[in-house]
Each structure stands twice: as C-alpha cells, then as structure tokens.
Amino acid sequence: MATKPSIPKGTRDFSPAEMAKRNYIFNTIRDVFYLYGFQQIETPAMENLSTLMGKYGEEGDKLLFKIQNSGDYFSGLTDEELLSRNAAKLASKFCEKGLRYDLTVPFARYVVMHRDEITFPFKRFQIQPVWRADRPQKGRYREFYQCDADVVGSNSLLNEVELVQMIDAVFAKFGIRVCVKINNRKILTGIAEIIGEADKIVDITVAIDKLDKIGLDNVNAELASKGIAQEAIDKLQPIILLSGSNEEKLATLKTVLAGSETGLKGIEESEFILSRVAQLGMKAEVELDLTLARGLNYYTGAIFEVKALDVQIGSISGGGRYDNLTGVFGMDGMSGVGISFGADRIYDVLNQLDLYPKEAADATQLLFVNFGEAEAEYVLPFLFKVREAGIRAEIYPDSAKMKKQMSYANAKSVPFVAIAGENEMKEGKIMLKNMESGEQSLLTLVELITVIKG
Amino acid sequence: MATKPSIPKGTRDFSPAEMAKRNYIFNTIRDVFYLYGFQQIETPAMENLSTLMGKYGEEGDKLLFKIQNSGDYFSGLTDEELLSRNAAKLASKFCEKGLRYDLTVPFARYVVMHRDEITFPFKRFQIQPVWRADRPQKGRYREFYQCDADVVGSNSLLNEVELVQMIDAVFAKFGIRVCVKINNRKILTGIAEIIGEADKIVDITVAIDKLDKIGLDNVNAELASKGIAQEAIDKLQPIILLSGSNEEKLATLKTVLAGSETGLKGIEESEFILSRVAQLGMKAEVELDLTLARGLNYYTGAIFEVKALDVQIGSISGGGRYDNLTGVFGMDGMSGVGISFGADRIYDVLNQLDLYPKEAADATQLLFVNFGEAEAEYVLPFLFKVREAGIRAEIYPDSAKMKKQMSYANAKSVPFVAIAGENEMKEGKIMLKNMESGEQSLLTLVELITVIKG
C-alpha cells in the first residue's frame, strides 16, 4: 500500500555527517560577519508575488515557486479565463505568494518596510535558503542556501575594503587558497565611452577573456565579428593585452581612459581599494581583472569575484557595489555594496581538498556502554556529571550485545567509551577506553573528566 | 508607481535585535541536544504532497501550503474538470509539492529513505521552520520554527529519562522555572479498561481537569452527561481525587488499576522514569498528571508537557513515546520517543520575565570613529589587529558628524568607541571611550585589546 517515499527533484536531505560540514561552513562565515560588525536578519520563506515578480527578468519570473492560495482559489474566474489554460496568467490568479528566489529582493523589501527602525549605515547579513524552479543538474539545486552580507546607506569605499578583507578572512579560515578578482563597472563604462561602443561592453569582456585560449588575432577577429569598428578595436589593444601587477594595469588604464571622467573615477576607486587591502596584508591573491562582468546590469562600482586556486570550479564568492537597492519599492538613493558566499561550492571545494576539521565540533565525545539495568543505574550519575562538566556524552539506551554497542560508537566516531561492570562498580570507578589507541584505564569521575577534556 | 511592500499575513521579518534573541534560544537548545548525543539533520522545505497528504487529518490537509507545478500545470485536465471548480481536487492536479507542516512526517520519510545509512538507535534533532495555512492570530503564525529531538529504534525507558533531563537542562539554562508534567497512555488505557468505557478517555481527562474550578459534584455531573455509567463514575472517584506526591499517586493507581495489565505497565513505566529523574536531581518540578492527553491518537507510552510556572501561557515543550513512526511509509516496528520545544512561546516567556542575557553574544564590541581619510587610514591597521585578536569591531564607514557616529554606536549598543585624531596619531595610540561609564583612556594597541577582552 505505502509507496516508497521520495523528495522533490533538486532538493536534498542532509545527514548528520553532512550537517556537521555545513554547520562548519555557515558558522565560519557567520563568525567573520560578526567580527566585522554585521548583524543578522531573517525574512519569511514566502513573499508576496507582487514583491518578487518582475525583479529577476522574464526568465526569473518563470523560475519562481508559486504557492496556491488557500480556500477557493477559483473565485472571480470566468469560464473563458479558465478554459484559456493560460498557465502564466492564471498562476497570478491562483497564487498570491511565492518562495523567495534570492536574499537581495527580500532585503530591499525589508529595508523599505523597516526604514524607520534601521540605523544607517546598515550592515546586515542573512543566511537562508532560496528556491528556484531551475532544471536540476549536478551542483545546481532547487533549494540552496545563500550567505549574503551587505552595507547599505554608505558610499564610502571603506566598505569595499572591508568586504575584501572579509573574503580573505573567510577563506583563510577554511584553508582554501583563493584569488580575489576585482573590477569596476565605471572602468568598463569608460572603455565603452572611449571606443564609442557603449552597448558592446559584454561582447568586449567575453572576447578579452579568451585571449589566453585563442590568441590576440582571434580575439580581434571576434570583436570585429560582433560589429565593433576597426578604430575601436585598435583603441582596445592596450586593454586586451593588459598585464603585469595591479599598479601597472592601473597605470596603463589611466593613459587609455584619460578622456573618460567615469573611467578615471573607476580607476581611482580601484586604486583606493587595492592599496588599502595591500597595506593590511591579504593572504589571498588580489587581481584587477577587466573581464569580470558579473551582474553588469546591477553593479555600478566595484565588482568582486573569488576563484579557488586548487580546484576547478566556478566562482565561490562574489559581489559588488550597487546604486539603488530599493528604488523598485519607491525608496530612492539607497546605495550599497555586498558579497555572497556560495556555500554549496565551498562544500565541494572543502571536500575535494580534504580541508574539513578532523574533529567534529558537536559530536558525542563519550559513550557509556549499557550492560543491563543495574549497571545502567550505576553509570547514570557519572553520565549526568560529565555532561555538567560540558562533555557531550550518551548512554547506549538498550543493553544490547557489546559488539552492537561498539559498532554504534564507531559509526558515530565517538572517541571514548566508558565501561562499568561488576569490578568497576565495586571500585566506584569507570573503565575508559580510548577508541583510537585501544588503551583502557580505570578512572574516577574526576580523572575521567580530566582525560576527556584533554 | 511602486506600491508599499508588505509580507504575507502570518509571516514575520526578524530584526537584528530579534535575531540575537532567537539565536540565543536556538543555540541554547542545540547545545543541550549535542550534550546528550543528538545529531542534527535537515530536510527540504518542500516535500511531495504524496508524503504530506493524509498524515494530519482532513483539517491538516487543508492547512498545507501547496506549490504550483512549474510549466503547464493544465496538461491532462479536461474542460469538465476545470469548470467543476473543485478547488481541493484540482489542487492535487495543479500541485505535486507542498511546504512541510511539521518535522515529524519529514523525519519519518527521512528514516525510511535512509534506513540503510542510519545506525540505530538514531538520536536526531531538527530545528527548521514549518508552514501552516492557519488563520493567523496573536501568537499563531503561518511560518514558525520547530525544535524536535527524537530517539528512534530503541524501546528503552532510559530515553524517556534522558529527554526529561534535557527539558530540565534547557529551561535551567534559560532560567525559566517550569513544571514537567508526565502521563502515560497505558495508564489512561488502563482506566478505560477498568471502567469499561474505552472510547470516553478524552471526555474523562477533560472533566477531571476541571476539578479545581468546578468541584467534584460538577465533574461527576459532567461525566454522567457524557454518557458514562454511574458504576464507572464510582470507580473513577479515586482517580478524580488523585493527589499527593507522585509516589502516593502511583500507589493509589496501583490499587485502582490492579485489574488492568496495560494500566499496571503504564504505572511501572512511570515509576521507572520518575524514580530515575528524581535520583539525578531535577531543577524542575516533575508531576504525574493524568489529565495530560496531548497527542492521544499518536502517543503509546509516556506523555510529557512543560508549563512555565511564572507566566500564564500554554505548554512550552512537550512530547512522548510512539510505536510506529514509519508504518505509513511501509516500514514497521520503528518505535521512538521525542520532545519538541516551542521557540515562539519560549521567546515570549523570556521577554516577559526579562531573562535574556544582557550582553548580546555576537554584537559589535568596538566602533572606530571616522574623522576623515587620513585618520581612517591610521586606524585601519588597529582595526585589523583587534579583529585578529577576536574582537568584533568596525569603523564607521563615512566621516560623518561625531553626533551621528555616536548615535550609531548607541543604536547598536556598542560598549567601546575608539577615537583617533591628531594627538592620538602623533602618539601612535588610540583614545578608548567606555560608552557606559563615559571614561576615556589613551591606549596602545595591546592595552586596547586587553581592556576590551576584559
């Protein structure tokens, strides 16, 4: 009768072992957010569709999970409307709510709704799941967590400096070697101004990005094929071939973009950010990279992206400066800058590089073996006391075979097992077994606590 | 153009101040779960409707939030079906997924799906939001968190003992004085057997519960009005008037239920649990209370409920023993016992009793005032170093008026403010202001760190 249960495609269960790893990731990121003075908020999983629709483009609207209205969702619908079978149009009649698609739009909505309670600049972080009706594939899920930190209500470039330091701090804690790539939308705008091809900026960055793979001639050919004039391509040559240190790149750009006020502003901003983070001693590489064009419709100043050096994988963190977070909700002039950490990719990187801490921070440290009712009654006060001392401990609840209890200890990777039979009870002690070394010692309660607390 | 945004009714945003309190609650509960050897799992927000439907009764099915299928959800529907406007029936065609309604059914589904990876007994906890399309009202939300801990795959009463200790540990940490009420389904079954009114057990517990308010005569009258025979009411007298210590109550019950094997088993179980927790020294009151009948359809052994002693509010935690968690998914014989903490009610109780820790564990400890570019550049290395020392610190990003920066520090309840102008820069030091006392001292970096780390 009962069918074998399953979960919706693109979603995941997380086992205790996976949760230990995920908690390690989220706790590490959260601790750095706190260290930098960011404060946590949470928003509901469900938002009104009026809040979500139209914010992610036409494609995004289709990827929203919509929640059917409770009760009679047919009310007010004519036969014609129903029989039209217009799925998109009728969804808006059947549904008023949807699951959040990212953390940015709910954050913008939050800022507008709570503007009178918030003290600006507002340094907020948010670590919550989001949902997208994307076609599931390897590494892409329909439910996944985002970890975002943003500062809104401040135009200071110190915020950019701090965010780059935060990126550095997070990946240093993980032990993941990374390169932080930095670009600036204003530099890209300057390039477009100089060559008179404002609408071609994405084509240009895509072509430049291929230099290493296809060589200069082919890059130039690709630019021409995209309808960029020969004169413009000529002007682009120093930019395509841009190389050397960040300082050298900026010096070249200053010459090329001398005629663009916006371009020079972008260079100045990048100089500020790069020089400050250099002074403060970054562990990560930091590289000015003009091919970085993520979120180009959205970002107005600095753009960040983080690549892992030792694993082939897409960017594992990214962000940038934006001008008008809340304009779509009728509140103008709220600029900000933020970054987002890709928890799922970081999970994969830590796995591939075997960088998880060997000792799970929250796992059981001590298991009391259960030999029967009398023995269990003898060990219960010990169990109570070791917990009072802060040791994570448990008793095997049933007086099962020793082998079964030891398998349980092994499956949970419990490092110490406490045994109390007739002899131990007579002496008022506990036999403690170190599961790694196999060593056993007969101990008093105080000794037991001392050994385990190391 | 833009309308003022809002959130769906029955949902909530959580501000930084609220999040600090909520994190305190969840972290406290989580730490106790870990201390007792429980392991965390997470399941997806969305489950297949086939997993959820029929598990919460007809009323529960109506309260499920259903998610509209992506793409053309009309496919395969005839005109007649559409025009029937049968909301409930068509919902099952339009929707294949729903939001989880509790953590128990997803847990059961998890156990069945992962039975081969799990080492039993499985001590799992889960802290995640659930969604119910209930009519919102004060204290009742459409999105709220549940905090559940269960042990499955063990019949040992030691699990019950440990859960009661966990309840005690959690509320002791919160500083909330509570009474843990304990009942046993087998005792209730025994009572029904003895008086020959098996189907009247809820009526009986409801009536007994009114003894203090309406007096014995009225309780007996109510029992009679529910169709319970006079002979049965006579037999019930010692149970209605049950009083004294837990031991005295159990002694009375042993006499009354002498003829019911099940009843005696329930008494024996309760004796075991009550005697063990008494030996281990509970801070909470523990009371055998036969009127406790929560989840009577579900629980088969011990039943727990926790009442706050100093606040008028419903139960703030509860749970019990069940026989067959996973039978509905085709896996029989998986008994277990669990408890659930009501985070929203605990939040209210802590607020009413003003029991939150005065110092937020994750808030900024030190704010550097920003007097301009040169001063900011001077303090950045200090900022970097204090963070390396583990101090949560930030710099006000803009060189705003002093008053504005101090308001910011006050709004975030920052205890220390660091000031560096011309004099401090000359001396290579920082002026540290204690925001509570107003005291200022000129300090080196090392002194600064020492003062703040206290």
PDB file of C-alpha atoms in Angstrom, chain A residues 21-22 24-25 28 170-171 173-176 311 313 343-358:
ATOM      1  CA  LYS A  21      30.200  20.023   7.479  1.00  0.00           C
ATOM      2  CA  ARG A  22      27.526  22.527   6.541  1.00  0.00           C
ATOM      3  CA  TYR A  24      31.180  24.303   9.955  1.00  0.00           C
ATOM      4  CA  ILE A  25      30.821  26.372   6.768  1.00  0.00           C
ATOM      5  CA  THR A  28      32.803  30.104   9.961  1.00  0.00           C
ATOM      6  CA  VAL A 170      36.716  33.521   5.486  1.00  0.00           C
ATOM      7  CA  PHE A 171      38.862  31.609   3.024  1.00  0.00           C
ATOM      8  CA  LYS A 173      39.873  30.159   7.999  1.00  0.00           C
ATOM      9  CA  PHE A 174      38.785  27.449   5.569  1.00  0.00           C
ATOM     10  CA  GLY A 175      42.365  26.978   4.369  1.00  0.00           C
ATOM     11  CA  ILE A 176      41.224  27.439   0.763  1.00  0.00           C
ATOM     12  CA  VAL A 311      40.130  23.245  -7.584  1.00  0.00           C
ATOM     13  CA  ILE A 313      35.127  25.164 -10.088  1.00  0.00           C
ATOM     14  CA  ALA A 343      28.005  27.534   0.407  1.00  0.00           C
ATOM     15  CA  ASP A 344      27.400  24.572  -1.888  1.00  0.00           C
ATOM     16  CA  ARG A 345      30.537  25.177  -3.942  1.00  0.00           C
ATOM     17  CA  ILE A 346      32.595  25.826  -0.812  1.00  0.00           C
ATOM     18  CA  TYR A 347      31.268  22.487   0.471  1.00  0.00           C
ATOM     19  CA  ASP A 348      32.574  20.764  -2.661  1.00  0.00           C
ATOM     20  CA  VAL A 349      35.938  22.538  -2.506  1.00  0.00           C
ATOM     21  CA  LEU A 350      36.472  21.607   1.155  1.00  0.00           C
ATOM     22  CA  ASN A 351      35.583  18.014   0.298  1.00  0.00           C
ATOM     23  CA  GLN A 352      37.914  17.831  -2.683  1.00  0.00           C
ATOM     24  CA  LEU A 353      40.816  19.353  -0.768  1.00  0.00           C
ATOM     25  CA  ASP A 354      40.008  17.344   2.377  1.00  0.00           C
ATOM     26  CA  LEU A 355      40.065  20.509   4.476  1.00  0.00           C
ATOM     27  CA  TYR A 356      37.314  19.788   6.987  1.00  0.00           C
ATOM     28  CA  PRO A 357      38.462  19.776  10.608  1.00  0.00           C
ATOM     29  CA  LYS A 358      39.123  16.192  11.692  1.00  0.00           C
TER      30      LYS A 358
END
